[in-house]
Amino acid sequence: MVKITFLGTSDSVPSSERNPTSILLTYKGENILMDCGEGTQRQIRKAKLNPCKITRILITHWHGDHVLGIPGLLQTLALSGYNKTLFIYGPKGTKQFMRNLFNTFVFREKSKIKIEEVNGKFLETDDFYIEAKKMTHGIPCNAYIFVKKGRIRIDKKKLSQTKLPSGPFLRRLKEGKNVTYKGKKYLAKNLTFREDDKKISFVFDTSLNNVIIPFVKNSDLLISEATFSSDLGEKAKKHKHLTAKQAAGIAKKSKAKKLILTHISQRYDKNLKKILDDAKRVFKNSFLINDLDILEI
Ligand SMILES: [Zn+2]
Ligand SMILES: [Zn+2]
């Protein structure tokens, strides 16, 4: 299962209810922090997570509400004896911004950090891959997709009709290899099936553009900013953000299974329904997320 912990769900100004943007994605020993707004460290503690377990930080862009928590987090990691290499990925300019950051603060200790400016597929393991795509937000800004690769699984019903014992035979079938047991040959393709990939898309901070839909196509989970309601469409356009209705339009046209709305302005703290209704009118399977909510997929 991929676990997604929403550490911060506000737009640029934090409210009493919401911290600025940060999401932690946990899967197979990886703890990938997506953006790190101010206050993320305390949210990590409130979620009872250990910051030293973070393996990578993905930065969407360098507006303060997405990165102000980075210097504090790096200081904590260094002081806590973080002994791995921390990988930091971001859009063009990220290396310079990180240099500026190290020139601004006096860090007593430093961890080993590797910084990459990314576009396209930049990380792939046996279990997942991550891709970045340039968005339109006035400054370099990336959206990301995380794809958990589907595995070959044993069809238990079909297996029960055979006399194959568990253990090495099943392992070989899962590798796509045929096996012979007591003189009888069993074909992998008859006893296994391929589980679907699971795709999680992260779109925060962008105006509507025509690269989003192909990039997030067929997401199991589309996590999108929804800074404005549709009556403030002009404002959204001016500040290069999405309205909830536009986010829902993207979900619908890209055939997402589920839409999660985040990056919520404090102007809706007392009227969240306005944002949610806006989205639901276009895409029924829309949900508003709150700080410290957890989703598993
Ligand atoms: Zn933002
Ligand atoms: Zn922004």
PDB file of C-alpha atoms and ligand atoms in Angstrom:
ATOM      1  CA  MET A   1       0.000   0.000   0.000  1.00  0.00           C
ATOM      2  CA  VAL A   2       1.103   3.565  -0.692  1.00  0.00           C
ATOM      3  CA  LYS A   3       0.376   5.775   2.310  1.00  0.00           C
ATOM      4  CA  ILE A   4      -0.162   9.489   1.849  1.00  0.00           C
ATOM      5  CA  THR A   5      -0.111  11.762   4.901  1.00  0.00           C
ATOM      6  CA  PHE A   6      -1.371  15.278   4.322  1.00  0.00           C
ATOM      7  CA  LEU A   7       0.804  17.431   6.565  1.00  0.00           C
ATOM      8  CA  GLY A   8      -0.296  20.803   5.225  1.00  0.00           C
ATOM      9  CA  THR A   9      -3.270  21.752   3.064  1.00  0.00           C
ATOM     10  CA  SER A  10      -3.472  25.575   3.047  1.00  0.00           C
ATOM     11  CA  ASP A  11      -2.538  28.055   0.339  1.00  0.00           C
ATOM     12  CA  SER A  12       0.107  30.739   0.924  1.00  0.00           C
ATOM     13  CA  VAL A  13      -1.273  31.949   4.253  1.00  0.00           C
ATOM     14  CA  PRO A  14      -1.580  29.357   7.033  1.00  0.00           C
ATOM     15  CA  SER A  15      -4.798  29.393   9.061  1.00  0.00           C
ATOM     16  CA  SER A  16      -5.631  28.005  12.475  1.00  0.00           C
ATOM     17  CA  GLU A  17      -6.968  24.920  10.675  1.00  0.00           C
ATOM     18  CA  ARG A  18      -4.393  24.446   7.929  1.00  0.00           C
ATOM     19  CA  ASN A  19      -0.611  24.407   7.592  1.00  0.00           C
ATOM     20  CA  PRO A  20       1.051  25.354   4.278  1.00  0.00           C
ATOM     21  CA  THR A  21       1.615  22.619   1.725  1.00  0.00           C
ATOM     22  CA  SER A  22       3.393  19.382   2.520  1.00  0.00           C
ATOM     23  CA  ILE A  23       2.533  15.755   1.830  1.00  0.00           C
ATOM     24  CA  LEU A  24       4.436  12.647   2.859  1.00  0.00           C
ATOM     25  CA  LEU A  25       4.265   9.606   0.608  1.00  0.00           C
ATOM     26  CA  THR A  26       5.377   6.353   2.224  1.00  0.00           C
ATOM     27  CA  TYR A  27       6.050   3.205   0.237  1.00  0.00           C
ATOM     28  CA  LYS A  28       8.537   0.308   0.547  1.00  0.00           C
ATOM     29  CA  GLY A  29      11.075   2.042   2.797  1.00  0.00           C
ATOM     30  CA  GLU A  30      10.741   5.362   0.974  1.00  0.00           C
ATOM     31  CA  ASN A  31       9.390   8.428   2.734  1.00  0.00           C
ATOM     32  CA  ILE A  32       9.067  11.078   0.094  1.00  0.00           C
ATOM     33  CA  LEU A  33       8.182  14.572   1.256  1.00  0.00           C
ATOM     34  CA  MET A  34       6.361  16.582  -1.355  1.00  0.00           C
ATOM     35  CA  ASP A  35       6.988  20.269  -0.599  1.00  0.00           C
ATOM     36  CA  CYS A  36       7.825  21.533   2.850  1.00  0.00           C
ATOM     37  CA  GLY A  37       5.898  24.638   3.862  1.00  0.00           C
ATOM     38  CA  GLU A  38       6.553  26.494   7.113  1.00  0.00           C
ATOM     39  CA  GLY A  39       5.584  24.402  10.142  1.00  0.00           C
ATOM     40  CA  THR A  40       5.967  21.042   8.377  1.00  0.00           C
ATOM     41  CA  GLN A  41       8.291  19.799  11.126  1.00  0.00           C
ATOM     42  CA  ARG A  42       5.640  20.165  13.790  1.00  0.00           C
ATOM     43  CA  GLN A  43       3.068  18.543  11.529  1.00  0.00           C
ATOM     44  CA  ILE A  44       5.467  15.586  11.116  1.00  0.00           C
ATOM     45  CA  ARG A  45       5.607  15.301  14.920  1.00  0.00           C
ATOM     46  CA  LYS A  46       1.849  15.621  15.254  1.00  0.00           C
ATOM     47  CA  ALA A  47       1.463  12.812  12.724  1.00  0.00           C
ATOM     48  CA  LYS A  48       3.843  10.762  14.971  1.00  0.00           C
ATOM     49  CA  LEU A  49       6.357  10.379  12.158  1.00  0.00           C
ATOM     50  CA  ASN A  50      10.135  10.436  12.409  1.00  0.00           C
ATOM     51  CA  PRO A  51      11.739  13.141  10.219  1.00  0.00           C
ATOM     52  CA  CYS A  52      14.946  11.069   9.979  1.00  0.00           C
ATOM     53  CA  LYS A  53      13.007   8.502   7.965  1.00  0.00           C
ATOM     54  CA  ILE A  54      12.550  11.001   5.096  1.00  0.00           C
ATOM     55  CA  THR A  55      14.454   9.702   2.069  1.00  0.00           C
ATOM     56  CA  ARG A  56      13.669  12.353  -0.550  1.00  0.00           C
ATOM     57  CA  ILE A  57      12.172  15.820  -0.873  1.00  0.00           C
ATOM     58  CA  LEU A  58      10.307  16.788  -4.030  1.00  0.00           C
ATOM     59  CA  ILE A  59       9.836  20.519  -4.501  1.00  0.00           C
ATOM     60  CA  THR A  60       7.118  21.774  -6.830  1.00  0.00           C
ATOM     61  CA  HIS A  61       8.333  25.396  -6.874  1.00  0.00           C
ATOM     62  CA  TRP A  62      10.061  28.027  -4.789  1.00  0.00           C
ATOM     63  CA  HIS A  63       7.124  30.094  -3.546  1.00  0.00           C
ATOM     64  CA  GLY A  64       7.490  30.415   0.220  1.00  0.00           C
ATOM     65  CA  ASP A  65       4.381  28.413   1.114  1.00  0.00           C
ATOM     66  CA  HIS A  66       5.987  25.330  -0.464  1.00  0.00           C
ATOM     67  CA  VAL A  67       9.579  25.635   0.808  1.00  0.00           C
ATOM     68  CA  LEU A  68       9.825  27.800   3.945  1.00  0.00           C
ATOM     69  CA  GLY A  69      10.069  24.691   6.111  1.00  0.00           C
ATOM     70  CA  ILE A  70      13.161  23.343   4.340  1.00  0.00           C
ATOM     71  CA  PRO A  71      15.921  25.137   6.326  1.00  0.00           C
ATOM     72  CA  GLY A  72      14.358  24.117   9.642  1.00  0.00           C
ATOM     73  CA  LEU A  73      13.929  20.524   8.555  1.00  0.00           C
ATOM     74  CA  LEU A  74      17.533  20.300   7.284  1.00  0.00           C
ATOM     75  CA  GLN A  75      18.774  21.661  10.596  1.00  0.00           C
ATOM     76  CA  THR A  76      16.766  19.069  12.527  1.00  0.00           C
ATOM     77  CA  LEU A  77      18.022  16.228  10.330  1.00  0.00           C
ATOM     78  CA  ALA A  78      21.650  17.296  10.750  1.00  0.00           C
ATOM     79  CA  LEU A  79      21.268  17.662  14.518  1.00  0.00           C
ATOM     80  CA  SER A  80      19.553  14.280  14.715  1.00  0.00           C
ATOM     81  CA  GLY A  81      22.456  12.485  13.054  1.00  0.00           C
ATOM     82  CA  TYR A  82      20.746  11.869   9.708  1.00  0.00           C
ATOM     83  CA  ASN A  83      23.296   9.569   8.129  1.00  0.00           C
ATOM     84  CA  LYS A  84      21.913   8.874   4.660  1.00  0.00           C
ATOM     85  CA  THR A  85      22.179  11.041   1.573  1.00  0.00           C
ATOM     86  CA  LEU A  86      19.068  13.197   1.323  1.00  0.00           C
ATOM     87  CA  PHE A  87      17.879  13.551  -2.269  1.00  0.00           C
ATOM     88  CA  ILE A  88      16.217  16.854  -3.148  1.00  0.00           C
ATOM     89  CA  TYR A  89      14.489  17.269  -6.512  1.00  0.00           C
ATOM     90  CA  GLY A  90      12.918  20.399  -7.908  1.00  0.00           C
ATOM     91  CA  PRO A  91      12.382  22.538 -10.983  1.00  0.00           C
ATOM     92  CA  LYS A  92      15.035  24.588 -12.751  1.00  0.00           C
ATOM     93  CA  GLY A  93      16.762  26.947 -10.321  1.00  0.00           C
ATOM     94  CA  THR A  94      16.582  24.552  -7.363  1.00  0.00           C
ATOM     95  CA  LYS A  95      20.392  24.199  -7.090  1.00  0.00           C
ATOM     96  CA  GLN A  96      20.825  27.980  -6.885  1.00  0.00           C
ATOM     97  CA  PHE A  97      17.973  28.352  -4.378  1.00  0.00           C
ATOM     98  CA  MET A  98      19.562  25.668  -2.193  1.00  0.00           C
ATOM     99  CA  ARG A  99      22.936  27.453  -2.383  1.00  0.00           C
ATOM    100  CA  ASN A 100      21.218  30.700  -1.374  1.00  0.00           C
ATOM    101  CA  LEU A 101      19.577  28.932   1.516  1.00  0.00           C
ATOM    102  CA  PHE A 102      22.887  27.563   2.796  1.00  0.00           C
ATOM    103  CA  ASN A 103      24.355  31.080   2.522  1.00  0.00           C
ATOM    104  CA  THR A 104      21.473  32.577   4.482  1.00  0.00           C
ATOM    105  CA  PHE A 105      21.444  30.398   7.576  1.00  0.00           C
ATOM    106  CA  VAL A 106      24.304  29.272   9.773  1.00  0.00           C
ATOM    107  CA  PHE A 107      24.045  25.501   9.957  1.00  0.00           C
ATOM    108  CA  ARG A 108      26.184  23.999  12.688  1.00  0.00           C
ATOM    109  CA  GLU A 109      25.920  20.552  11.171  1.00  0.00           C
ATOM    110  CA  LYS A 110      25.171  19.506   7.630  1.00  0.00           C
ATOM    111  CA  SER A 111      23.835  16.279   6.189  1.00  0.00           C
ATOM    112  CA  LYS A 112      24.889  14.872   2.860  1.00  0.00           C
ATOM    113  CA  ILE A 113      22.524  16.244   0.242  1.00  0.00           C
ATOM    114  CA  LYS A 114      22.184  15.582  -3.479  1.00  0.00           C
ATOM    115  CA  ILE A 115      20.177  18.094  -5.470  1.00  0.00           C
ATOM    116  CA  GLU A 116      18.694  17.471  -8.917  1.00  0.00           C
ATOM    117  CA  GLU A 117      16.720  19.740 -11.204  1.00  0.00           C
ATOM    118  CA  VAL A 118      14.213  17.443 -12.876  1.00  0.00           C
ATOM    119  CA  ASN A 119      11.847  17.196 -15.815  1.00  0.00           C
ATOM    120  CA  GLY A 120      10.474  13.905 -17.200  1.00  0.00           C
ATOM    121  CA  LYS A 121      11.082  10.519 -15.551  1.00  0.00           C
ATOM    122  CA  PHE A 122      13.900  10.940 -13.028  1.00  0.00           C
ATOM    123  CA  LEU A 123      13.572   8.057 -10.610  1.00  0.00           C
ATOM    124  CA  GLU A 124      12.719   4.415 -11.222  1.00  0.00           C
ATOM    125  CA  THR A 125      13.031   1.338  -9.030  1.00  0.00           C
ATOM    126  CA  ASP A 126      11.603  -2.191  -9.383  1.00  0.00           C
ATOM    127  CA  ASP A 127       8.543  -1.006  -7.463  1.00  0.00           C
ATOM    128  CA  PHE A 128       7.747   2.532  -8.660  1.00  0.00           C
ATOM    129  CA  TYR A 129       8.728   5.491 -10.791  1.00  0.00           C
ATOM    130  CA  ILE A 130       8.339   9.266 -10.501  1.00  0.00           C
ATOM    131  CA  GLU A 131       7.997  11.793 -13.284  1.00  0.00           C
ATOM    132  CA  ALA A 132       8.028  15.598 -13.319  1.00  0.00           C
ATOM    133  CA  LYS A 133       6.303  17.946 -15.752  1.00  0.00           C
ATOM    134  CA  LYS A 134       6.646  21.700 -16.103  1.00  0.00           C
ATOM    135  CA  MET A 135       3.536  23.654 -15.146  1.00  0.00           C
ATOM    136  CA  THR A 136       2.559  27.300 -15.720  1.00  0.00           C
ATOM    137  CA  HIS A 137       2.781  29.365 -12.540  1.00  0.00           C
ATOM    138  CA  GLY A 138       4.949  32.367 -13.459  1.00  0.00           C
ATOM    139  CA  ILE A 139       8.099  30.721 -12.077  1.00  0.00           C
ATOM    140  CA  PRO A 140       9.569  27.252 -12.760  1.00  0.00           C
ATOM    141  CA  CYS A 141       7.083  24.818 -11.259  1.00  0.00           C
ATOM    142  CA  ASN A 142       6.717  21.036 -11.514  1.00  0.00           C
ATOM    143  CA  ALA A 143       3.786  18.700 -11.182  1.00  0.00           C
ATOM    144  CA  TYR A 144       4.688  15.106 -10.285  1.00  0.00           C
ATOM    145  CA  ILE A 145       3.273  11.644 -10.844  1.00  0.00           C
ATOM    146  CA  PHE A 146       4.148   8.655  -8.669  1.00  0.00           C
ATOM    147  CA  VAL A 147       3.383   5.289 -10.248  1.00  0.00           C
ATOM    148  CA  LYS A 148       3.432   2.093  -8.198  1.00  0.00           C
ATOM    149  CA  LYS A 149       4.186  -0.676 -10.661  1.00  0.00           C
ATOM    150  CA  GLY A 150       1.710  -3.518 -10.789  1.00  0.00           C
ATOM    151  CA  ARG A 151       3.209  -6.896  -9.850  1.00  0.00           C
ATOM    152  CA  ILE A 152       2.629 -10.368 -11.183  1.00  0.00           C
ATOM    153  CA  ARG A 153       0.373 -12.141  -8.710  1.00  0.00           C
ATOM    154  CA  ILE A 154      -0.689 -15.748  -8.307  1.00  0.00           C
ATOM    155  CA  ASP A 155      -4.290 -16.520  -9.259  1.00  0.00           C
ATOM    156  CA  LYS A 156      -5.226 -18.371  -6.059  1.00  0.00           C
ATOM    157  CA  LYS A 157      -8.363 -19.926  -7.502  1.00  0.00           C
ATOM    158  CA  LYS A 158      -6.480 -21.460 -10.400  1.00  0.00           C
ATOM    159  CA  LEU A 159      -3.622 -22.489  -8.117  1.00  0.00           C
ATOM    160  CA  SER A 160      -5.994 -24.382  -5.853  1.00  0.00           C
ATOM    161  CA  GLN A 161      -6.886 -26.599  -8.834  1.00  0.00           C
ATOM    162  CA  THR A 162      -3.257 -27.735  -9.049  1.00  0.00           C
ATOM    163  CA  LYS A 163      -1.153 -29.735  -6.615  1.00  0.00           C
ATOM    164  CA  LEU A 164       1.706 -27.227  -6.638  1.00  0.00           C
ATOM    165  CA  PRO A 165       3.204 -26.706  -3.175  1.00  0.00           C
ATOM    166  CA  SER A 166       3.966 -23.166  -1.968  1.00  0.00           C
ATOM    167  CA  GLY A 167       7.529 -21.864  -1.768  1.00  0.00           C
ATOM    168  CA  PRO A 168      10.057 -21.819  -4.618  1.00  0.00           C
ATOM    169  CA  PHE A 169       7.532 -22.953  -7.272  1.00  0.00           C
ATOM    170  CA  LEU A 170       5.276 -19.975  -6.652  1.00  0.00           C
ATOM    171  CA  ARG A 171       8.217 -17.595  -6.518  1.00  0.00           C
ATOM    172  CA  ARG A 172       9.278 -18.765  -9.959  1.00  0.00           C
ATOM    173  CA  LEU A 173       5.762 -18.388 -11.356  1.00  0.00           C
ATOM    174  CA  LYS A 174       5.701 -14.792 -10.034  1.00  0.00           C
ATOM    175  CA  GLU A 175       8.896 -14.172 -11.981  1.00  0.00           C
ATOM    176  CA  GLY A 176       7.010 -15.264 -15.095  1.00  0.00           C
ATOM    177  CA  LYS A 177       8.848 -18.602 -15.321  1.00  0.00           C
ATOM    178  CA  ASN A 178       7.145 -21.918 -16.044  1.00  0.00           C
ATOM    179  CA  VAL A 179       7.677 -24.734 -13.537  1.00  0.00           C
ATOM    180  CA  THR A 180       7.640 -28.526 -13.648  1.00  0.00           C
ATOM    181  CA  TYR A 181       6.375 -30.492 -10.644  1.00  0.00           C
ATOM    182  CA  LYS A 182       6.090 -34.307 -10.507  1.00  0.00           C
ATOM    183  CA  GLY A 183       6.556 -34.454 -14.265  1.00  0.00           C
ATOM    184  CA  LYS A 184       3.779 -31.983 -15.037  1.00  0.00           C
ATOM    185  CA  LYS A 185       4.525 -28.580 -16.582  1.00  0.00           C
ATOM    186  CA  TYR A 186       2.719 -25.484 -15.274  1.00  0.00           C
ATOM    187  CA  LEU A 187       2.725 -22.354 -17.406  1.00  0.00           C
ATOM    188  CA  ALA A 188       3.161 -19.040 -15.559  1.00  0.00           C
ATOM    189  CA  LYS A 189       0.678 -17.293 -17.845  1.00  0.00           C
ATOM    190  CA  ASN A 190      -2.072 -19.745 -16.821  1.00  0.00           C
ATOM    191  CA  LEU A 191      -1.592 -19.339 -13.079  1.00  0.00           C
ATOM    192  CA  THR A 192      -0.769 -15.637 -12.705  1.00  0.00           C
ATOM    193  CA  PHE A 193      -2.205 -12.248 -13.564  1.00  0.00           C
ATOM    194  CA  ARG A 194      -0.696  -8.791 -13.735  1.00  0.00           C
ATOM    195  CA  GLU A 195      -2.038  -6.327 -11.191  1.00  0.00           C
ATOM    196  CA  ASP A 196      -2.690  -2.791 -12.537  1.00  0.00           C
ATOM    197  CA  ASP A 197      -0.272   0.085 -11.902  1.00  0.00           C
ATOM    198  CA  LYS A 198      -1.455   2.654  -9.364  1.00  0.00           C
ATOM    199  CA  LYS A 199      -0.947   6.278 -10.328  1.00  0.00           C
ATOM    200  CA  ILE A 200      -0.973   9.204  -7.929  1.00  0.00           C
ATOM    201  CA  SER A 201      -0.709  12.691  -9.422  1.00  0.00           C
ATOM    202  CA  PHE A 202       0.273  15.868  -7.613  1.00  0.00           C
ATOM    203  CA  VAL A 203      -0.632  19.166  -9.231  1.00  0.00           C
ATOM    204  CA  PHE A 204       0.035  22.146  -7.089  1.00  0.00           C
ATOM    205  CA  ASP A 205       0.292  25.608  -8.199  1.00  0.00           C
ATOM    206  CA  THR A 206      -0.437  26.135 -11.836  1.00  0.00           C
ATOM    207  CA  SER A 207      -2.826  27.903 -14.137  1.00  0.00           C
ATOM    208  CA  LEU A 208      -4.914  25.751 -16.423  1.00  0.00           C
ATOM    209  CA  ASN A 209      -2.780  24.538 -19.321  1.00  0.00           C
ATOM    210  CA  ASN A 210      -2.955  21.777 -21.876  1.00  0.00           C
ATOM    211  CA  VAL A 211      -0.121  19.602 -20.563  1.00  0.00           C
ATOM    212  CA  ILE A 212      -1.854  18.711 -17.275  1.00  0.00           C
ATOM    213  CA  ILE A 213      -4.481  16.322 -18.659  1.00  0.00           C
ATOM    214  CA  PRO A 214      -2.151  14.035 -20.673  1.00  0.00           C
ATOM    215  CA  PHE A 215       0.335  14.049 -17.777  1.00  0.00           C
ATOM    216  CA  VAL A 216      -2.142  12.977 -15.081  1.00  0.00           C
ATOM    217  CA  LYS A 217      -4.222  10.732 -17.374  1.00  0.00           C
ATOM    218  CA  ASN A 218      -5.909   7.760 -15.640  1.00  0.00           C
ATOM    219  CA  SER A 219      -4.812   8.684 -12.118  1.00  0.00           C
ATOM    220  CA  ASP A 220      -6.129   6.498  -9.341  1.00  0.00           C
ATOM    221  CA  LEU A 221      -5.710   9.553  -7.160  1.00  0.00           C
ATOM    222  CA  LEU A 222      -5.401  13.101  -8.467  1.00  0.00           C
ATOM    223  CA  ILE A 223      -4.281  15.509  -5.752  1.00  0.00           C
ATOM    224  CA  SER A 224      -4.787  19.029  -7.020  1.00  0.00           C
ATOM    225  CA  GLU A 225      -4.673  22.558  -5.763  1.00  0.00           C
ATOM    226  CA  ALA A 226      -8.038  24.305  -5.592  1.00  0.00           C
ATOM    227  CA  THR A 227      -7.085  27.760  -4.397  1.00  0.00           C
ATOM    228  CA  PHE A 228     -10.225  29.542  -5.583  1.00  0.00           C
ATOM    229  CA  SER A 229     -13.924  28.845  -6.087  1.00  0.00           C
ATOM    230  CA  SER A 230     -15.209  29.321  -9.617  1.00  0.00           C
ATOM    231  CA  ASP A 231     -16.746  32.763  -8.921  1.00  0.00           C
ATOM    232  CA  LEU A 232     -13.183  34.003  -8.417  1.00  0.00           C
ATOM    233  CA  GLY A 233     -12.053  32.588 -11.758  1.00  0.00           C
ATOM    234  CA  GLU A 234     -10.502  35.889 -12.852  1.00  0.00           C
ATOM    235  CA  LYS A 235      -8.427  36.034  -9.672  1.00  0.00           C
ATOM    236  CA  ALA A 236      -7.306  32.448 -10.219  1.00  0.00           C
ATOM    237  CA  LYS A 237      -6.209  33.330 -13.732  1.00  0.00           C
ATOM    238  CA  LYS A 238      -4.345  36.426 -12.576  1.00  0.00           C
ATOM    239  CA  HIS A 239      -2.449  34.549  -9.843  1.00  0.00           C
ATOM    240  CA  LYS A 240      -1.919  31.497 -12.049  1.00  0.00           C
ATOM    241  CA  HIS A 241      -3.888  29.093  -9.891  1.00  0.00           C
ATOM    242  CA  LEU A 242      -6.722  26.631 -10.444  1.00  0.00           C
ATOM    243  CA  THR A 243     -10.300  26.943  -9.294  1.00  0.00           C
ATOM    244  CA  ALA A 244     -11.979  23.899  -7.736  1.00  0.00           C
ATOM    245  CA  LYS A 245     -14.123  23.654 -10.858  1.00  0.00           C
ATOM    246  CA  GLN A 246     -11.042  23.590 -13.108  1.00  0.00           C
ATOM    247  CA  ALA A 247      -9.435  20.911 -10.938  1.00  0.00           C
ATOM    248  CA  ALA A 248     -12.626  18.860 -11.305  1.00  0.00           C
ATOM    249  CA  GLY A 249     -12.602  19.427 -15.064  1.00  0.00           C
ATOM    250  CA  ILE A 250      -9.066  18.051 -15.186  1.00  0.00           C
ATOM    251  CA  ALA A 251     -10.139  15.022 -13.106  1.00  0.00           C
ATOM    252  CA  LYS A 252     -13.053  14.342 -15.421  1.00  0.00           C
ATOM    253  CA  LYS A 253     -11.228  14.785 -18.717  1.00  0.00           C
ATOM    254  CA  SER A 254      -8.180  12.827 -17.570  1.00  0.00           C
ATOM    255  CA  LYS A 255     -10.431   9.991 -16.256  1.00  0.00           C
ATOM    256  CA  ALA A 256      -9.188  10.164 -12.668  1.00  0.00           C
ATOM    257  CA  LYS A 257     -10.781   7.723 -10.238  1.00  0.00           C
ATOM    258  CA  LYS A 258     -10.733  10.168  -7.338  1.00  0.00           C
ATOM    259  CA  LEU A 259      -9.958  13.872  -6.888  1.00  0.00           C
ATOM    260  CA  ILE A 260      -8.474  15.282  -3.699  1.00  0.00           C
ATOM    261  CA  LEU A 261      -8.642  19.055  -3.306  1.00  0.00           C
ATOM    262  CA  THR A 262      -5.909  20.798  -1.354  1.00  0.00           C
ATOM    263  CA  HIS A 263      -4.062  24.188  -1.168  1.00  0.00           C
ATOM    264  CA  ILE A 264      -7.260  25.693   0.252  1.00  0.00           C
ATOM    265  CA  SER A 265      -7.449  29.432   0.898  1.00  0.00           C
ATOM    266  CA  GLN A 266      -8.389  30.554   4.415  1.00  0.00           C
ATOM    267  CA  ARG A 267     -11.237  32.566   2.877  1.00  0.00           C
ATOM    268  CA  TYR A 268     -13.075  29.215   2.690  1.00  0.00           C
ATOM    269  CA  ASP A 269     -12.337  28.071   6.256  1.00  0.00           C
ATOM    270  CA  LYS A 270     -15.945  28.788   7.206  1.00  0.00           C
ATOM    271  CA  ASN A 271     -17.406  27.772   3.859  1.00  0.00           C
ATOM    272  CA  LEU A 272     -15.538  24.712   2.633  1.00  0.00           C
ATOM    273  CA  LYS A 273     -18.713  23.480   0.989  1.00  0.00           C
ATOM    274  CA  LYS A 274     -18.334  26.195  -1.605  1.00  0.00           C
ATOM    275  CA  ILE A 275     -15.078  24.675  -2.875  1.00  0.00           C
ATOM    276  CA  LEU A 276     -16.340  21.104  -2.656  1.00  0.00           C
ATOM    277  CA  ASP A 277     -19.684  21.818  -4.358  1.00  0.00           C
ATOM    278  CA  ASP A 278     -17.855  23.616  -7.144  1.00  0.00           C
ATOM    279  CA  ALA A 279     -15.843  20.493  -7.835  1.00  0.00           C
ATOM    280  CA  LYS A 280     -18.638  17.966  -7.288  1.00  0.00           C
ATOM    281  CA  ARG A 281     -20.847  19.641  -9.852  1.00  0.00           C
ATOM    282  CA  VAL A 282     -18.255  18.643 -12.479  1.00  0.00           C
ATOM    283  CA  PHE A 283     -16.678  15.515 -10.951  1.00  0.00           C
ATOM    284  CA  LYS A 284     -18.656  13.572  -8.393  1.00  0.00           C
ATOM    285  CA  ASN A 285     -15.788  11.702  -6.793  1.00  0.00           C
ATOM    286  CA  SER A 286     -14.197  14.868  -5.353  1.00  0.00           C
ATOM    287  CA  PHE A 287     -13.048  15.175  -1.752  1.00  0.00           C
ATOM    288  CA  LEU A 288     -11.630  17.959   0.377  1.00  0.00           C
ATOM    289  CA  ILE A 289      -8.674  17.008   2.491  1.00  0.00           C
ATOM    290  CA  ASN A 290      -7.652  18.285   5.933  1.00  0.00           C
ATOM    291  CA  ASP A 291      -4.326  18.491   7.744  1.00  0.00           C
ATOM    292  CA  LEU A 292      -3.136  15.126   9.097  1.00  0.00           C
ATOM    293  CA  ASP A 293      -5.626  13.135   7.006  1.00  0.00           C
ATOM    294  CA  ILE A 294      -4.156   9.864   5.715  1.00  0.00           C
ATOM    295  CA  LEU A 295      -5.052   8.039   2.516  1.00  0.00           C
ATOM    296  CA  GLU A 296      -3.925   4.572   1.498  1.00  0.00           C
ATOM    297  CA  ILE A 297      -4.031   3.241  -1.996  1.00  0.00           C
TER     298      ILE A 297
HETATM  299 ZN    ZN B   1       1.185  27.692  -3.176  1.00  0.00          ZN
HETATM  300 ZN    ZN B   2       2.886  29.165  -5.896  1.00  0.00          ZN
END
